[in-house]
PDB file of C-alpha atoms and ligand atoms in Angstrom:
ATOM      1  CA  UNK A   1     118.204  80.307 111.838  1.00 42.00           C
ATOM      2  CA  UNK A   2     115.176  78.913 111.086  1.00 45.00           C
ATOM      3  CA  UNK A   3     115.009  77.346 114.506  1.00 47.00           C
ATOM      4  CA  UNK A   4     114.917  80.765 115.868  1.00 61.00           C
ATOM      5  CA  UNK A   5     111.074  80.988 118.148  1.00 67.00           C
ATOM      6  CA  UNK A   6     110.012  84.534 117.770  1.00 70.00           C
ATOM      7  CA  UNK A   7     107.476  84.200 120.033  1.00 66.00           C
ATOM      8  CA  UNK A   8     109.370  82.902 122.874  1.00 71.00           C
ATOM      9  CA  UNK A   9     109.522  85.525 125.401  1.00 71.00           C
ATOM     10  CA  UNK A  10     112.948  85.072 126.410  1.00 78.00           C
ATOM     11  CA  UNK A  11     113.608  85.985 122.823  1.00 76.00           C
ATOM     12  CA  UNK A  12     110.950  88.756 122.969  1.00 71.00           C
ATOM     13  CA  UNK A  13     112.428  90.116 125.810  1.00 77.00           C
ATOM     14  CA  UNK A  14     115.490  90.419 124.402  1.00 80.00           C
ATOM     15  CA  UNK A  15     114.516  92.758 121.539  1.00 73.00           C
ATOM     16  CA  UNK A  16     112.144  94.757 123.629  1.00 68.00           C
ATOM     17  CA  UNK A  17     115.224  95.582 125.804  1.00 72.00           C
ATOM     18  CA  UNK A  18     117.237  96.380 122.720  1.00 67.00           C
ATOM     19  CA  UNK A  19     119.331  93.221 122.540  1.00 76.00           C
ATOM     20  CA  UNK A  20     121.270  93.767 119.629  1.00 72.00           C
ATOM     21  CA  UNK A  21     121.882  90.819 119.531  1.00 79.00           C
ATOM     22  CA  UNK A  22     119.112  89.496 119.044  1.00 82.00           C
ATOM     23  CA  UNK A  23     118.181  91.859 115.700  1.00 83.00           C
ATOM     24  CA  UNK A  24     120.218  89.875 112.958  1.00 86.00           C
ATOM     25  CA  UNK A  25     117.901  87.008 113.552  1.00 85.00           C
ATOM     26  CA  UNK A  26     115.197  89.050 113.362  1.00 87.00           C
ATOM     27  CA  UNK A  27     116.456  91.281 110.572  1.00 89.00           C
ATOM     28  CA  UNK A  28     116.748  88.390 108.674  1.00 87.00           C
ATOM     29  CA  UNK A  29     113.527  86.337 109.240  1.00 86.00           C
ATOM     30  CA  UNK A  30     111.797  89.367 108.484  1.00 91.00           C
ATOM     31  CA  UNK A  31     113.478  91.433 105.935  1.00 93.00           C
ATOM     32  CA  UNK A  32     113.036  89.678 102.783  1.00 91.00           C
ATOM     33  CA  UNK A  33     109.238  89.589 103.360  1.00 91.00           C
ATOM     34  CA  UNK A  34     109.288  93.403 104.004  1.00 94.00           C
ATOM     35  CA  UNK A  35     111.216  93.814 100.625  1.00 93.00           C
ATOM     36  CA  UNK A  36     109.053  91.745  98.527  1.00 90.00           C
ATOM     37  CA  UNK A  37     106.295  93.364  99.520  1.00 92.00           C
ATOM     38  CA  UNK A  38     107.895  96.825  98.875  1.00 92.00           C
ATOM     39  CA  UNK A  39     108.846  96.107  95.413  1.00 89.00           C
ATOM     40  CA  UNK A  40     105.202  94.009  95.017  1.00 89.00           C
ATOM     41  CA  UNK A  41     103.840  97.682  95.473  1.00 90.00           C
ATOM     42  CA  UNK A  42     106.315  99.178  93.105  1.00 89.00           C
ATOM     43  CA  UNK A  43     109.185 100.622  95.216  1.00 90.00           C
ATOM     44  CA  UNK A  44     112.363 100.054  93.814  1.00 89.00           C
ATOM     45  CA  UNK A  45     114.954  97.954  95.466  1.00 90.00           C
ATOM     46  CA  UNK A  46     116.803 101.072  97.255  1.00 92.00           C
ATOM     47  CA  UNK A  47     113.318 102.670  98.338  1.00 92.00           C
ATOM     48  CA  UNK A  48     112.140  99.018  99.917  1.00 93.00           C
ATOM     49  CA  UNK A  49     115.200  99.189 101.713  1.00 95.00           C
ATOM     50  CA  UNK A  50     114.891 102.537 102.415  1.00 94.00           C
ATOM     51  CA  UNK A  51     111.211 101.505 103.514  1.00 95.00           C
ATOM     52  CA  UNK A  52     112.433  98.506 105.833  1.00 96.00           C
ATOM     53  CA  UNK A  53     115.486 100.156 107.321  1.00 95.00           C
ATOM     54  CA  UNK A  54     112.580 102.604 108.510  1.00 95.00           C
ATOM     55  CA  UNK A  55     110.925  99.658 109.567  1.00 96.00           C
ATOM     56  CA  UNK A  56     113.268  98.678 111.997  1.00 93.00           C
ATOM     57  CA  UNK A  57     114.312 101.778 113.282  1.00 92.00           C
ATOM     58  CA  UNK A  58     111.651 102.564 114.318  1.00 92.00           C
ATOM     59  CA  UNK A  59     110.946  99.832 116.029  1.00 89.00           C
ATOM     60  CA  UNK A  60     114.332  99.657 117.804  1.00 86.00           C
ATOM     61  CA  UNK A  61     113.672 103.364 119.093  1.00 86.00           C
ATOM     62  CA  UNK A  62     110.818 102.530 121.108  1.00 83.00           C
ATOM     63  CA  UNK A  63     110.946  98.291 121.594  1.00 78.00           C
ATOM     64  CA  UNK A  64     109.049  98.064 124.906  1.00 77.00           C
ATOM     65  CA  UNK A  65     105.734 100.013 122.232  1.00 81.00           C
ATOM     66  CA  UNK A  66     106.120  95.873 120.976  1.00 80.00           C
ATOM     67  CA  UNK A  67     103.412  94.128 123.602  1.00 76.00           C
ATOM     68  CA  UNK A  68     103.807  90.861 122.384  1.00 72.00           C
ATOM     69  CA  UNK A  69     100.257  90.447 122.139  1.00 76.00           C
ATOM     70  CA  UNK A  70     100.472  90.132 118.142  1.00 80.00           C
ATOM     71  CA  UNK A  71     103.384  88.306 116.236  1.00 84.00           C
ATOM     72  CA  UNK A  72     106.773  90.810 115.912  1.00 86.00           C
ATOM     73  CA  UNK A  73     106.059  89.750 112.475  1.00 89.00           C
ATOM     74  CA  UNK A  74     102.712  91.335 112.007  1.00 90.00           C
ATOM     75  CA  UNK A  75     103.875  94.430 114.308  1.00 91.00           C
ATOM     76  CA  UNK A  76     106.689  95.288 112.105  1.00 93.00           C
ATOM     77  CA  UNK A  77     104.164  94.863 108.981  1.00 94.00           C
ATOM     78  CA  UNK A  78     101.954  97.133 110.518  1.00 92.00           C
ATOM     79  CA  UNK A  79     104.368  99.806 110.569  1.00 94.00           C
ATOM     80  CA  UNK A  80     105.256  98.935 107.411  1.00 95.00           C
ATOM     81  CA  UNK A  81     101.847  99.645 106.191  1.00 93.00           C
ATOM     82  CA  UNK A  82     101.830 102.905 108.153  1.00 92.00           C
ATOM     83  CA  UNK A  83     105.233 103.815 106.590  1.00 92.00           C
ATOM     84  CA  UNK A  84     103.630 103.272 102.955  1.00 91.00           C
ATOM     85  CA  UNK A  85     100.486 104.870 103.923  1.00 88.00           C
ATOM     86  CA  UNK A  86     102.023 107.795 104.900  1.00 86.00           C
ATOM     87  CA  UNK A  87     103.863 108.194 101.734  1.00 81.00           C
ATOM     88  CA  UNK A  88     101.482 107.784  99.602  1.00 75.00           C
ATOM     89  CA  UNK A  89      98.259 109.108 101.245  1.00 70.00           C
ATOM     90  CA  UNK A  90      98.579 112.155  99.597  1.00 66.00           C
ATOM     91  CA  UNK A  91      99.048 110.842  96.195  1.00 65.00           C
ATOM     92  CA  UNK A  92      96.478 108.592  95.978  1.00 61.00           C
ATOM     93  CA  UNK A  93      93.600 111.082  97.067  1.00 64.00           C
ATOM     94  CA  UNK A  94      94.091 113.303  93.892  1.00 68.00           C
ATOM     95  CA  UNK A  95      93.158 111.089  91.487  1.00 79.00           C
ATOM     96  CA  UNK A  96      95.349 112.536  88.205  1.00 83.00           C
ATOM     97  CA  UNK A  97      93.625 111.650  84.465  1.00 90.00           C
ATOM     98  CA  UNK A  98      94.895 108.394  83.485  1.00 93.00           C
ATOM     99  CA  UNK A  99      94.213 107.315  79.862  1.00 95.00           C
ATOM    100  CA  UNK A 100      93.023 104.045  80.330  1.00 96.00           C
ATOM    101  CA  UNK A 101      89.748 105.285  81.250  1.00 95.00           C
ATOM    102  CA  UNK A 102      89.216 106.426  77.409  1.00 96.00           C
ATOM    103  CA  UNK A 103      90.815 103.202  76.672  1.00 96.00           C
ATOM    104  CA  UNK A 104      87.829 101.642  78.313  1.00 96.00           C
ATOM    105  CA  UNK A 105      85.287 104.211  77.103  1.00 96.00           C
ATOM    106  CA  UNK A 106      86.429 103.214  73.389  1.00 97.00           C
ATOM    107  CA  UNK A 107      85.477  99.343  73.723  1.00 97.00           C
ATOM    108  CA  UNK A 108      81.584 100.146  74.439  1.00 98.00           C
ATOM    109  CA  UNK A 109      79.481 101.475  72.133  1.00 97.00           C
ATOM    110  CA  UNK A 110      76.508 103.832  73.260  1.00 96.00           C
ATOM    111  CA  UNK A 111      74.408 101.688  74.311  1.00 96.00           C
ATOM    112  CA  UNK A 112      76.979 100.302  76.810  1.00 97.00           C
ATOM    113  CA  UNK A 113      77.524  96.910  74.658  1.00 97.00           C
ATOM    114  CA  UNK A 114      81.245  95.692  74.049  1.00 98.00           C
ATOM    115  CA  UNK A 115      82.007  97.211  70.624  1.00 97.00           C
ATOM    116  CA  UNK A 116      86.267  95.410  71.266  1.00 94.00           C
ATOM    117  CA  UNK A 117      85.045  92.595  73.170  1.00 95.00           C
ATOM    118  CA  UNK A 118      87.962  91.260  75.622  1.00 94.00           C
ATOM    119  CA  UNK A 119      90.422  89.029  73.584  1.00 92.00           C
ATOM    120  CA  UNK A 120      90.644  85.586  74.764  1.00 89.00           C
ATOM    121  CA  UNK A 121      93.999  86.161  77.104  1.00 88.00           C
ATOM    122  CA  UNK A 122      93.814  82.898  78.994  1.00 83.00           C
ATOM    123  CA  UNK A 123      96.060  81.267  77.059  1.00 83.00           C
ATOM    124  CA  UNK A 124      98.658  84.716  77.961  1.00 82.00           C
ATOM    125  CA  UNK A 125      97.723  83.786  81.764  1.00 83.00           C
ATOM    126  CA  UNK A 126      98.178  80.205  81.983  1.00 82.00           C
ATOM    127  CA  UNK A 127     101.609  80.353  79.733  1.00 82.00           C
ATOM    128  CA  UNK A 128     104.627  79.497  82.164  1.00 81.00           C
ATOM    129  CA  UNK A 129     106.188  83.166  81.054  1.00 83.00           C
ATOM    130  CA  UNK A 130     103.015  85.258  82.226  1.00 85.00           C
ATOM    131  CA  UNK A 131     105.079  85.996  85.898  1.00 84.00           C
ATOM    132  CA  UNK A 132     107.880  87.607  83.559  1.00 86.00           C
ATOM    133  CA  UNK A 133     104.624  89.406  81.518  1.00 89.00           C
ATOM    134  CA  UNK A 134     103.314  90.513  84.925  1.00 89.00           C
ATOM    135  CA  UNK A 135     106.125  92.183  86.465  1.00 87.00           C
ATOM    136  CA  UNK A 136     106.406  93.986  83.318  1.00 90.00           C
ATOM    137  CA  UNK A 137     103.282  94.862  82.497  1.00 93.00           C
ATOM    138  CA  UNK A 138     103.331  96.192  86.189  1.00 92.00           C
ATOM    139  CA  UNK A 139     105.438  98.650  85.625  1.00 92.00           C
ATOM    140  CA  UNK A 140     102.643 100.324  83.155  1.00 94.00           C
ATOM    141  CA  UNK A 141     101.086 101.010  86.840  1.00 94.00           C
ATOM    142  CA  UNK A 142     101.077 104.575  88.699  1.00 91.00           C
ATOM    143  CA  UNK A 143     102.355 103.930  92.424  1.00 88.00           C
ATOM    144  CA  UNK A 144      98.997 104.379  94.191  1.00 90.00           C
ATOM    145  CA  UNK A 145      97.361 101.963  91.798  1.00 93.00           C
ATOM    146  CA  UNK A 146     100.139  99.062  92.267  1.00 93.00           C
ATOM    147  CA  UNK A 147      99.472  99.860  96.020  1.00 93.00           C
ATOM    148  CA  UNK A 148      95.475  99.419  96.025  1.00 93.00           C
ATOM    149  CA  UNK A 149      95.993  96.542  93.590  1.00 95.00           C
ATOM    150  CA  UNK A 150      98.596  94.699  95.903  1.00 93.00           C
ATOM    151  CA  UNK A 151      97.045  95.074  99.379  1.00 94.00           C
ATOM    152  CA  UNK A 152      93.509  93.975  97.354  1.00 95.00           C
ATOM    153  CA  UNK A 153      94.706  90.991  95.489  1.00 94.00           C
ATOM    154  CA  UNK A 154      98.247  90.015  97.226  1.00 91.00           C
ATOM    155  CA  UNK A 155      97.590  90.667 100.466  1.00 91.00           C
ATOM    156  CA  UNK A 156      93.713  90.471 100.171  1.00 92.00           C
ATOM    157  CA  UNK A 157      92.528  93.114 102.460  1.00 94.00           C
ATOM    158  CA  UNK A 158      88.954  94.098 102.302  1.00 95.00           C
ATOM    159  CA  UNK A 159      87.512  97.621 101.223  1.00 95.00           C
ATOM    160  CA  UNK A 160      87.227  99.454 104.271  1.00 94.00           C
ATOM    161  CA  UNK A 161      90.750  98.115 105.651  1.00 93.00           C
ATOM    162  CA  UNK A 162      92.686  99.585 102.491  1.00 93.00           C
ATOM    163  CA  UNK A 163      90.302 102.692 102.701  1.00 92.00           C
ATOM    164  CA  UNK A 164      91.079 103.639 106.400  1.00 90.00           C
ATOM    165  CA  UNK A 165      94.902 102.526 106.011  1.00 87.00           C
ATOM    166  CA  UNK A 166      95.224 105.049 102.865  1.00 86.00           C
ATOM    167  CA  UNK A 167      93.125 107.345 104.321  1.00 86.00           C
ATOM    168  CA  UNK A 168      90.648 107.478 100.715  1.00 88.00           C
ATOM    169  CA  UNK A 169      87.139 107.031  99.838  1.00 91.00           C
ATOM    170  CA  UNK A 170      85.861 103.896  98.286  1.00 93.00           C
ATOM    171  CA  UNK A 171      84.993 105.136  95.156  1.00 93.00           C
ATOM    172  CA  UNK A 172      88.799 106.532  94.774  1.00 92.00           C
ATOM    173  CA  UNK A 173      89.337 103.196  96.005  1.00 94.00           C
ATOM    174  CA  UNK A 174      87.478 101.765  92.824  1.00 96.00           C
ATOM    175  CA  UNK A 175      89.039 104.021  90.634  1.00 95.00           C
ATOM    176  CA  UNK A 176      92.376 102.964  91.180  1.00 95.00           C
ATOM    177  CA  UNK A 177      91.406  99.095  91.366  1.00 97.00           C
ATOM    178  CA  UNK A 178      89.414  99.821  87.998  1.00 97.00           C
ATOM    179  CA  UNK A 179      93.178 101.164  86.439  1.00 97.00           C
ATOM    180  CA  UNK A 180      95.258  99.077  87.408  1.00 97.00           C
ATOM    181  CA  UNK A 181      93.063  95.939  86.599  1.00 97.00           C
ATOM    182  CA  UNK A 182      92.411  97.312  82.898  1.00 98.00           C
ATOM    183  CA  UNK A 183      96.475  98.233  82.574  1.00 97.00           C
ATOM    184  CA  UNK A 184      97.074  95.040  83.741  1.00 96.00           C
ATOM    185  CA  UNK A 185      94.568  93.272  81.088  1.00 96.00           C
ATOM    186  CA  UNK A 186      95.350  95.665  78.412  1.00 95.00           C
ATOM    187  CA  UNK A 187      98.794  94.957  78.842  1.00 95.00           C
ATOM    188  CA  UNK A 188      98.438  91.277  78.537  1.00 93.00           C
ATOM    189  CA  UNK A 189      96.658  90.943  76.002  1.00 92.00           C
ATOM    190  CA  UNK A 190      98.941  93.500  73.603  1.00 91.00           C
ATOM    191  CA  UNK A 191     101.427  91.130  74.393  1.00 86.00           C
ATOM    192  CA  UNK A 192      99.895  88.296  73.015  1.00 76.00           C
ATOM    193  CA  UNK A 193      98.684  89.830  70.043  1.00 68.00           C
ATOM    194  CA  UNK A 194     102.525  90.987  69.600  1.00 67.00           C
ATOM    195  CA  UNK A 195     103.461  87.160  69.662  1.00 59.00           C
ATOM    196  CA  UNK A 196     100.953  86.220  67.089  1.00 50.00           C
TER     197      UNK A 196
ATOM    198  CA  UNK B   1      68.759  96.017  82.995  1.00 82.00           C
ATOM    199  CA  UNK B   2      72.538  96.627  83.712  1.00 93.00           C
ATOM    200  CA  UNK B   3      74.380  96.754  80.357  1.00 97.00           C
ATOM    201  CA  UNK B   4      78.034  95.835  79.355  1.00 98.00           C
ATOM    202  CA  UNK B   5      79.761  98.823  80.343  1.00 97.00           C
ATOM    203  CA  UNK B   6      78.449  99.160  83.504  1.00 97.00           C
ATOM    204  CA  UNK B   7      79.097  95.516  84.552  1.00 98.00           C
ATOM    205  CA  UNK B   8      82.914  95.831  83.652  1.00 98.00           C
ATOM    206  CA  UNK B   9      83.197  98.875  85.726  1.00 97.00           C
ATOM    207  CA  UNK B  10      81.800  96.899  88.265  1.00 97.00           C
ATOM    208  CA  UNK B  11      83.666  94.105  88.095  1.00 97.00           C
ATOM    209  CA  UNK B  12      86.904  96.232  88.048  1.00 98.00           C
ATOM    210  CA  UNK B  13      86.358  98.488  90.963  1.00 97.00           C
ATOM    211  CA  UNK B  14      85.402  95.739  93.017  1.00 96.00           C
ATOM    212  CA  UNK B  15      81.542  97.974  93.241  1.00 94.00           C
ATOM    213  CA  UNK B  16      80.122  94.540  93.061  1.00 92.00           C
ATOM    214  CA  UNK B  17      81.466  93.248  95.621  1.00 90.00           C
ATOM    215  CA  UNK B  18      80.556  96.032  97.916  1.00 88.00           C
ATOM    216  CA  UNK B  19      77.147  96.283  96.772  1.00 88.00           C
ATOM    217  CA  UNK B  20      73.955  95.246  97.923  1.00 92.00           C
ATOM    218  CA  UNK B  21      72.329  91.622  97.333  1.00 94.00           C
ATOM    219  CA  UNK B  22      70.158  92.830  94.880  1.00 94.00           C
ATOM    220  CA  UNK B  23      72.927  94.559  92.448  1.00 94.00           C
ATOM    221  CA  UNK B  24      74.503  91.421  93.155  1.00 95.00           C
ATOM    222  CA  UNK B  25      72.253  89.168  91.880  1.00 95.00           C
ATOM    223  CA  UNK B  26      71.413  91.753  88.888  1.00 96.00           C
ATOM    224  CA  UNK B  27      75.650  91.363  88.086  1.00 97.00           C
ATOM    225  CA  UNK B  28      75.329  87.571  88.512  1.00 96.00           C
ATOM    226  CA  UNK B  29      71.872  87.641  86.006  1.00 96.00           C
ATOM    227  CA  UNK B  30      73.947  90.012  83.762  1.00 97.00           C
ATOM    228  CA  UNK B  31      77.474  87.683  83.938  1.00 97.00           C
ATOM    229  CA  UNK B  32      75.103  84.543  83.303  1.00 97.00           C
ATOM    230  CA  UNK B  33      73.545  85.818  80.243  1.00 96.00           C
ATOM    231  CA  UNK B  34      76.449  87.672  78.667  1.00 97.00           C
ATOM    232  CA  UNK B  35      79.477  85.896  77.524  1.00 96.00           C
ATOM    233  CA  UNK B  36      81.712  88.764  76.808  1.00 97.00           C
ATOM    234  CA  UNK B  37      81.343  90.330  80.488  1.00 97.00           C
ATOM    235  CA  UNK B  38      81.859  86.691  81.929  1.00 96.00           C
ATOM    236  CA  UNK B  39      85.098  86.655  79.539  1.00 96.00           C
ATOM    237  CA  UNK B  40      86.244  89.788  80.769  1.00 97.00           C
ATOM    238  CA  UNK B  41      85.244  88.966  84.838  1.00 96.00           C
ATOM    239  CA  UNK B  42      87.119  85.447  84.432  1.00 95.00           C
ATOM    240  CA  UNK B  43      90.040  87.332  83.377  1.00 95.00           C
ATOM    241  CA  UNK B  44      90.290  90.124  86.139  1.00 95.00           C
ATOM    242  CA  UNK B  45      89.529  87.650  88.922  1.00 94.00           C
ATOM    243  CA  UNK B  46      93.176  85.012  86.887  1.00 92.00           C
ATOM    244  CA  UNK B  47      94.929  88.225  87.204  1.00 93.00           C
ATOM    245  CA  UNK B  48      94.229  88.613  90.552  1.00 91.00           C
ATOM    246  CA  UNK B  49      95.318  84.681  91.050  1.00 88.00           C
ATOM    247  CA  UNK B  50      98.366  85.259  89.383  1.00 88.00           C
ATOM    248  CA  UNK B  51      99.291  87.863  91.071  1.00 85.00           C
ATOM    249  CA  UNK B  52      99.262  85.772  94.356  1.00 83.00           C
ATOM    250  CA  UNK B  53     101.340  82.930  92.300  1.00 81.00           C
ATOM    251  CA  UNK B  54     104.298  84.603  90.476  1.00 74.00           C
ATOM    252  CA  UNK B  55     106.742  85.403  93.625  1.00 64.00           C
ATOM    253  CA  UNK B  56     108.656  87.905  93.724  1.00 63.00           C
ATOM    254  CA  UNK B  57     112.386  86.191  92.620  1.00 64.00           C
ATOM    255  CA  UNK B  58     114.486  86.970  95.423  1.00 68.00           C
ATOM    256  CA  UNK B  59     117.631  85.135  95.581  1.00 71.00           C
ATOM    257  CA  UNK B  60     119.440  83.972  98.844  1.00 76.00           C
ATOM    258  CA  UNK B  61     122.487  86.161  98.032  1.00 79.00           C
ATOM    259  CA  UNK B  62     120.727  89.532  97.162  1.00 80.00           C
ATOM    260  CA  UNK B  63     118.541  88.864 100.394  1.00 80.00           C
ATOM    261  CA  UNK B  64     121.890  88.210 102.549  1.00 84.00           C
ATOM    262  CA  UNK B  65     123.490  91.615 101.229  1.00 88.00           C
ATOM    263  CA  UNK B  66     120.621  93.261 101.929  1.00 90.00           C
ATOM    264  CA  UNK B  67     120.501  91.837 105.472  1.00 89.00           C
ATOM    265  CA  UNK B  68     123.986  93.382 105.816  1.00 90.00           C
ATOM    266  CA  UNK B  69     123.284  96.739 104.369  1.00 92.00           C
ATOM    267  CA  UNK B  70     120.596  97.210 106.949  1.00 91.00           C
ATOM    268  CA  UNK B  71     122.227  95.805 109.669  1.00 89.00           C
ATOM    269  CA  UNK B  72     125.169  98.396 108.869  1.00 90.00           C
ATOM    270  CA  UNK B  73     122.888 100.918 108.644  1.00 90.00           C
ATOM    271  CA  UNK B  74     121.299 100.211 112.279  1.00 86.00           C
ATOM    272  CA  UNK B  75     124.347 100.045 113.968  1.00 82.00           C
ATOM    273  CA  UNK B  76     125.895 103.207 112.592  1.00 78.00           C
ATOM    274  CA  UNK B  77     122.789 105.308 114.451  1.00 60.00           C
ATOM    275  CA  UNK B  78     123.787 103.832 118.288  1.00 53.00           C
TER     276      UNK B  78
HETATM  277 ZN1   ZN C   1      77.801  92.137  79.086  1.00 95.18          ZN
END
């Protein structure tokens, strides 16, 4: 399987004329990728299959749209991203109250200086559970802010690529990066402190 | 002068990295001077990091049925 060349266009030629074929071994090379990143962004397990099932289809309904001038891999991604734009474009324009904000608005006093200075977490962030504390901490996340956090830090995208691809301003932009990095720390360190 | 507050909003939003050279530098002044803010920007820049680590566990056998499922699924719209 692994031997399989994508990019050799006897292969590509294949798809693009529908070969079916020729779609397990490319179901499979690219699948699991397309569901980690799903659930990486918060979609459950059903919905990321639900997400890459759309993936492919629509790929399959119009293969020859496939140029071969990028990677299949990156062209079904980019539908992918399309897919999850789509979906969530909406969403992550109205900007609902979150409650972190007073969270952060409580640690500074006002003149602006820490009055809950940040608790030394880096213990929490080195320790060889804090994947386990991550994906559950995670969860604390609304959808639009795991999906501005993921294609920020996972998939490192700049500012103007995530803004065009959600179709949002940068300063909603900042809003959700500003949540979801505060959850995230927030999170963390409450965990410690449970510990001890 | 920037103060605290400002800096971690900055830091969090990613503002500063957007910004100009001169809010830059005034972040960077700020960060050097201020060891609570460089606490706090150390730690949103590891969470990033770890982020990037901690894969997604995905094993072998879930990512074979799910193969199949889709597969299924494909073939059952001709
Ligand atoms: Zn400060």
């Amino acid at each position: 399987m692994g031997a399989t060349n994508f990019s050799n266009p006897d292969f590509l030629e294949r798809v693009k004329k529908g070969d079916r074929a020729a779609l397990p071994l490319l179901v499979e090379a690219v699948l699991p990728q397309l569901l980690r990143a799903g659930r990486g962004m918060g979609f459950s397990q059903e919905e990321s299959e639900d997400l890459a099932h759309s993936v492919f289809a629509a790929f399959l309904e119009k293969p020859e749209q496939f140029q071969g001038r990028s990677h299949i891999r990156t062209y079904l991604f980019g539908i992918f991203y399309n897919l999850v734009a789509e979906r969530y474009r909406e969403k992550s324009k109205a900007l609902e109250h979150d409650p972190i904000d007073e969270v952060m608005e409580s640690k500074f006093d006002a003149h602006g200086s820490w009055r809950q200075p940040p608790a030394d977490i880096e213990g929490q962030l080195h320790a060889k559970e804090i994947g386990q504390i991550i994906q559950e901490c995670l969860k604390g996340l609304s959808q639009p802010q795991r999906v501005a956090f993921y294609l920020r830090e996972h998939e490192e995208w700049e500012t103007p690529e995530i803004c065009k691809k959600l179709g949002i301003t940068v300063t909603n932009l900042g809003v959700l990066l500003f949540r979801a990095r505060n959850r995230l720390r927030e999170c963390v360190e409450k965990k410690g402190l449970k510990k001890g | 002068m920037l103060n605290c507050s400002q800096v971690a909003r900055s830091i969090a939003s990613d503002e500063y990295r957007t910004g100009g050279l001169l809010y830059r530098m005034s972040i960077r002044l700020h960060l050097a001077m201020c060891r609570q803010c460089s606490r706090y920007f150390r730690q949103i820049r590891a969470l990033g990091s770890v982020l990037r680590e901690v894969g997604d566990e995905f094993p072998i056998s879930q990512a074979l049925a799910a193969r199949d499922r889709l597969l299924a699924r494909l073939s059952r719209k001709p």
